[in-house]
Amino acid sequence: MSDRLTIGQLYPASVHPSALQRPAGSKNPVNPEVSFESLLQKNMLKFSNHAAKRLEQRGIELGSRQLDQISSAVDKAAAKGSKESLILMKDMALIVSVANRTVVTAMDGNSMKDNVFTQIDSAVIIS
């Protein structure tokens, strides 16, 4: 090997530093205009006003574990191409707009009985 390296030099003497730079045409694949906040909002589970009222009226409280399960169920529905999904948990049912990641309405066990769910294209059952 005939190339000589000097202290503080990370490249052989025969290679010019500009040769190591990326060409001007290649751009960073990550869009710098997309902020962490917008990514977080895009992936966060939301509740419509109607769903929030139903949760309050029916005394349904969701813990962080249940929210994680619902979010995971929405991810699974999205992976299958669903648009509107019914998510069934132990004693409640949620209708979710998968594209918007928004819970549209919520029902407790008593409200689910003898009910017909319409305008859904999938169901996810959480045990």
PDB file of C-alpha atoms in Angstrom:
ATOM      1  CA  MET A   1       0.000   0.000   0.000  1.00  0.00           C
ATOM      2  CA  SER A   2       1.675   3.170  -1.153  1.00  0.00           C
ATOM      3  CA  ASP A   3      -0.895   5.761   0.016  1.00  0.00           C
ATOM      4  CA  ARG A   4       0.322   7.714   2.958  1.00  0.00           C
ATOM      5  CA  LEU A   5      -1.957   8.704   5.859  1.00  0.00           C
ATOM      6  CA  THR A   6      -1.144  11.590   8.139  1.00  0.00           C
ATOM      7  CA  ILE A   7      -2.375  12.233  11.652  1.00  0.00           C
ATOM      8  CA  GLY A   8      -5.843  13.808  11.613  1.00  0.00           C
ATOM      9  CA  GLN A   9      -6.504  12.698   8.046  1.00  0.00           C
ATOM     10  CA  LEU A  10      -9.277  10.162   7.519  1.00  0.00           C
ATOM     11  CA  TYR A  11      -8.793   9.563   3.822  1.00  0.00           C
ATOM     12  CA  PRO A  12      -5.800   8.695   1.659  1.00  0.00           C
ATOM     13  CA  ALA A  13      -3.813  11.668   0.380  1.00  0.00           C
ATOM     14  CA  SER A  14      -4.706  10.904  -3.232  1.00  0.00           C
ATOM     15  CA  VAL A  15      -8.483  11.272  -2.705  1.00  0.00           C
ATOM     16  CA  HIS A  16      -9.808  14.818  -2.655  1.00  0.00           C
ATOM     17  CA  PRO A  17     -12.356  15.537   0.151  1.00  0.00           C
ATOM     18  CA  SER A  18     -14.960  16.749  -2.357  1.00  0.00           C
ATOM     19  CA  ALA A  19     -15.019  13.259  -3.886  1.00  0.00           C
ATOM     20  CA  LEU A  20     -16.365  11.928  -0.606  1.00  0.00           C
ATOM     21  CA  GLN A  21     -19.366  14.258  -0.548  1.00  0.00           C
ATOM     22  CA  ARG A  22     -22.736  13.252  -1.903  1.00  0.00           C
ATOM     23  CA  PRO A  23     -23.701  14.588  -5.303  1.00  0.00           C
ATOM     24  CA  ALA A  24     -25.981  17.633  -5.285  1.00  0.00           C
ATOM     25  CA  GLY A  25     -28.814  15.641  -6.892  1.00  0.00           C
ATOM     26  CA  SER A  26     -29.229  13.197  -4.008  1.00  0.00           C
ATOM     27  CA  LYS A  27     -31.534  14.476  -1.297  1.00  0.00           C
ATOM     28  CA  ASN A  28     -32.085  13.241   2.219  1.00  0.00           C
ATOM     29  CA  PRO A  29     -35.028  10.780   2.017  1.00  0.00           C
ATOM     30  CA  VAL A  30     -36.523  12.151   5.241  1.00  0.00           C
ATOM     31  CA  ASN A  31     -38.672  15.216   4.669  1.00  0.00           C
ATOM     32  CA  PRO A  32     -37.288  17.963   6.927  1.00  0.00           C
ATOM     33  CA  GLU A  33     -40.682  19.688   6.983  1.00  0.00           C
ATOM     34  CA  VAL A  34     -42.299  16.717   8.763  1.00  0.00           C
ATOM     35  CA  SER A  35     -41.982  17.417  12.444  1.00  0.00           C
ATOM     36  CA  PHE A  36     -42.038  14.981  15.316  1.00  0.00           C
ATOM     37  CA  GLU A  37     -45.268  16.631  16.499  1.00  0.00           C
ATOM     38  CA  SER A  38     -47.026  15.912  13.193  1.00  0.00           C
ATOM     39  CA  LEU A  39     -45.828  12.300  13.199  1.00  0.00           C
ATOM     40  CA  LEU A  40     -47.052  11.877  16.757  1.00  0.00           C
ATOM     41  CA  GLN A  41     -50.451  13.377  15.931  1.00  0.00           C
ATOM     42  CA  LYS A  42     -50.741  11.165  12.852  1.00  0.00           C
ATOM     43  CA  ASN A  43     -50.144   7.979  14.872  1.00  0.00           C
ATOM     44  CA  MET A  44     -52.074   8.951  17.984  1.00  0.00           C
ATOM     45  CA  LEU A  45     -55.520   7.561  18.745  1.00  0.00           C
ATOM     46  CA  LYS A  46     -58.173  10.292  18.882  1.00  0.00           C
ATOM     47  CA  PHE A  47     -61.751  10.375  20.184  1.00  0.00           C
ATOM     48  CA  SER A  48     -64.561  12.238  18.460  1.00  0.00           C
ATOM     49  CA  ASN A  49     -66.801  14.506  20.542  1.00  0.00           C
ATOM     50  CA  HIS A  50     -69.593  11.951  20.176  1.00  0.00           C
ATOM     51  CA  ALA A  51     -67.351   9.121  21.426  1.00  0.00           C
ATOM     52  CA  ALA A  52     -66.121  11.213  24.361  1.00  0.00           C
ATOM     53  CA  LYS A  53     -69.729  11.929  25.386  1.00  0.00           C
ATOM     54  CA  ARG A  54     -70.683   8.245  25.092  1.00  0.00           C
ATOM     55  CA  LEU A  55     -67.705   7.190  27.193  1.00  0.00           C
ATOM     56  CA  GLU A  56     -68.694   9.703  29.865  1.00  0.00           C
ATOM     57  CA  GLN A  57     -72.429   8.849  29.762  1.00  0.00           C
ATOM     58  CA  ARG A  58     -71.774   5.142  30.023  1.00  0.00           C
ATOM     59  CA  GLY A  59     -69.099   5.443  32.683  1.00  0.00           C
ATOM     60  CA  ILE A  60     -66.389   3.839  30.566  1.00  0.00           C
ATOM     61  CA  GLU A  61     -62.855   4.654  31.638  1.00  0.00           C
ATOM     62  CA  LEU A  62     -59.927   3.562  29.503  1.00  0.00           C
ATOM     63  CA  GLY A  63     -56.528   2.914  31.051  1.00  0.00           C
ATOM     64  CA  SER A  64     -53.222   3.213  29.265  1.00  0.00           C
ATOM     65  CA  ARG A  65     -53.086  -0.557  28.705  1.00  0.00           C
ATOM     66  CA  GLN A  66     -56.515  -0.523  27.066  1.00  0.00           C
ATOM     67  CA  LEU A  67     -55.556   2.477  24.908  1.00  0.00           C
ATOM     68  CA  ASP A  68     -52.452   0.595  23.764  1.00  0.00           C
ATOM     69  CA  GLN A  69     -54.592  -2.432  22.897  1.00  0.00           C
ATOM     70  CA  ILE A  70     -57.031  -0.283  20.929  1.00  0.00           C
ATOM     71  CA  SER A  71     -54.207   1.450  19.089  1.00  0.00           C
ATOM     72  CA  SER A  72     -52.689  -1.920  18.234  1.00  0.00           C
ATOM     73  CA  ALA A  73     -56.082  -3.119  16.967  1.00  0.00           C
ATOM     74  CA  VAL A  74     -56.361  -0.031  14.752  1.00  0.00           C
ATOM     75  CA  ASP A  75     -52.883  -0.769  13.370  1.00  0.00           C
ATOM     76  CA  LYS A  76     -53.946  -4.335  12.556  1.00  0.00           C
ATOM     77  CA  ALA A  77     -57.121  -3.124  10.849  1.00  0.00           C
ATOM     78  CA  ALA A  78     -55.125  -0.562   8.842  1.00  0.00           C
ATOM     79  CA  ALA A  79     -52.672  -3.255   7.741  1.00  0.00           C
ATOM     80  CA  LYS A  80     -55.608  -5.198   6.267  1.00  0.00           C
ATOM     81  CA  GLY A  81     -56.959  -2.135   4.429  1.00  0.00           C
ATOM     82  CA  SER A  82     -59.951  -1.475   6.675  1.00  0.00           C
ATOM     83  CA  LYS A  83     -61.698   1.879   6.686  1.00  0.00           C
ATOM     84  CA  GLU A  84     -64.286   1.572   9.465  1.00  0.00           C
ATOM     85  CA  SER A  85     -63.754  -1.099  12.087  1.00  0.00           C
ATOM     86  CA  LEU A  86     -65.617  -2.516  15.058  1.00  0.00           C
ATOM     87  CA  ILE A  87     -63.280  -3.187  17.970  1.00  0.00           C
ATOM     88  CA  LEU A  88     -64.677  -5.551  20.578  1.00  0.00           C
ATOM     89  CA  MET A  89     -63.136  -5.690  24.034  1.00  0.00           C
ATOM     90  CA  LYS A  90     -64.343  -7.640  27.067  1.00  0.00           C
ATOM     91  CA  ASP A  91     -67.308  -5.428  27.966  1.00  0.00           C
ATOM     92  CA  MET A  92     -67.272  -2.694  25.363  1.00  0.00           C
ATOM     93  CA  ALA A  93     -67.408  -2.018  21.650  1.00  0.00           C
ATOM     94  CA  LEU A  94     -65.828   0.825  19.722  1.00  0.00           C
ATOM     95  CA  ILE A  95     -66.421   1.949  16.168  1.00  0.00           C
ATOM     96  CA  VAL A  96     -63.193   3.406  14.783  1.00  0.00           C
ATOM     97  CA  SER A  97     -62.381   5.346  11.642  1.00  0.00           C
ATOM     98  CA  VAL A  98     -59.138   3.590  10.793  1.00  0.00           C
ATOM     99  CA  ALA A  99     -57.883   6.174   8.301  1.00  0.00           C
ATOM    100  CA  ASN A 100     -58.260   9.004  10.833  1.00  0.00           C
ATOM    101  CA  ARG A 101     -57.345   6.810  13.849  1.00  0.00           C
ATOM    102  CA  THR A 102     -60.455   8.237  15.515  1.00  0.00           C
ATOM    103  CA  VAL A 103     -62.890   6.445  17.810  1.00  0.00           C
ATOM    104  CA  VAL A 104     -66.314   7.438  16.472  1.00  0.00           C
ATOM    105  CA  THR A 105     -68.525   5.910  19.166  1.00  0.00           C
ATOM    106  CA  ALA A 106     -68.307   3.642  22.183  1.00  0.00           C
ATOM    107  CA  MET A 107     -70.721   1.238  23.892  1.00  0.00           C
ATOM    108  CA  ASP A 108     -70.646  -0.697  27.108  1.00  0.00           C
ATOM    109  CA  GLY A 109     -71.811  -4.302  27.453  1.00  0.00           C
ATOM    110  CA  ASN A 110     -75.457  -3.375  28.109  1.00  0.00           C
ATOM    111  CA  SER A 111     -75.647  -1.051  25.081  1.00  0.00           C
ATOM    112  CA  MET A 112     -74.171  -3.726  22.795  1.00  0.00           C
ATOM    113  CA  LYS A 113     -76.923  -6.258  23.431  1.00  0.00           C
ATOM    114  CA  ASP A 114     -79.425  -6.660  20.620  1.00  0.00           C
ATOM    115  CA  ASN A 115     -77.586  -4.016  18.590  1.00  0.00           C
ATOM    116  CA  VAL A 116     -76.766  -4.096  14.879  1.00  0.00           C
ATOM    117  CA  PHE A 117     -73.469  -2.576  13.761  1.00  0.00           C
ATOM    118  CA  THR A 118     -73.597  -1.050  10.298  1.00  0.00           C
ATOM    119  CA  GLN A 119     -71.179   0.745   8.001  1.00  0.00           C
ATOM    120  CA  ILE A 120     -68.164  -1.251   9.129  1.00  0.00           C
ATOM    121  CA  ASP A 121     -65.876  -3.331   6.957  1.00  0.00           C
ATOM    122  CA  SER A 122     -63.964  -5.187   9.652  1.00  0.00           C
ATOM    123  CA  ALA A 123     -63.985  -6.305  13.249  1.00  0.00           C
ATOM    124  CA  VAL A 124     -61.062  -6.735  15.633  1.00  0.00           C
ATOM    125  CA  ILE A 125     -61.603  -8.736  18.812  1.00  0.00           C
ATOM    126  CA  ILE A 126     -59.305  -7.949  21.734  1.00  0.00           C
ATOM    127  CA  SER A 127     -59.178 -10.576  24.456  1.00  0.00           C
TER     128      SER A 127
END
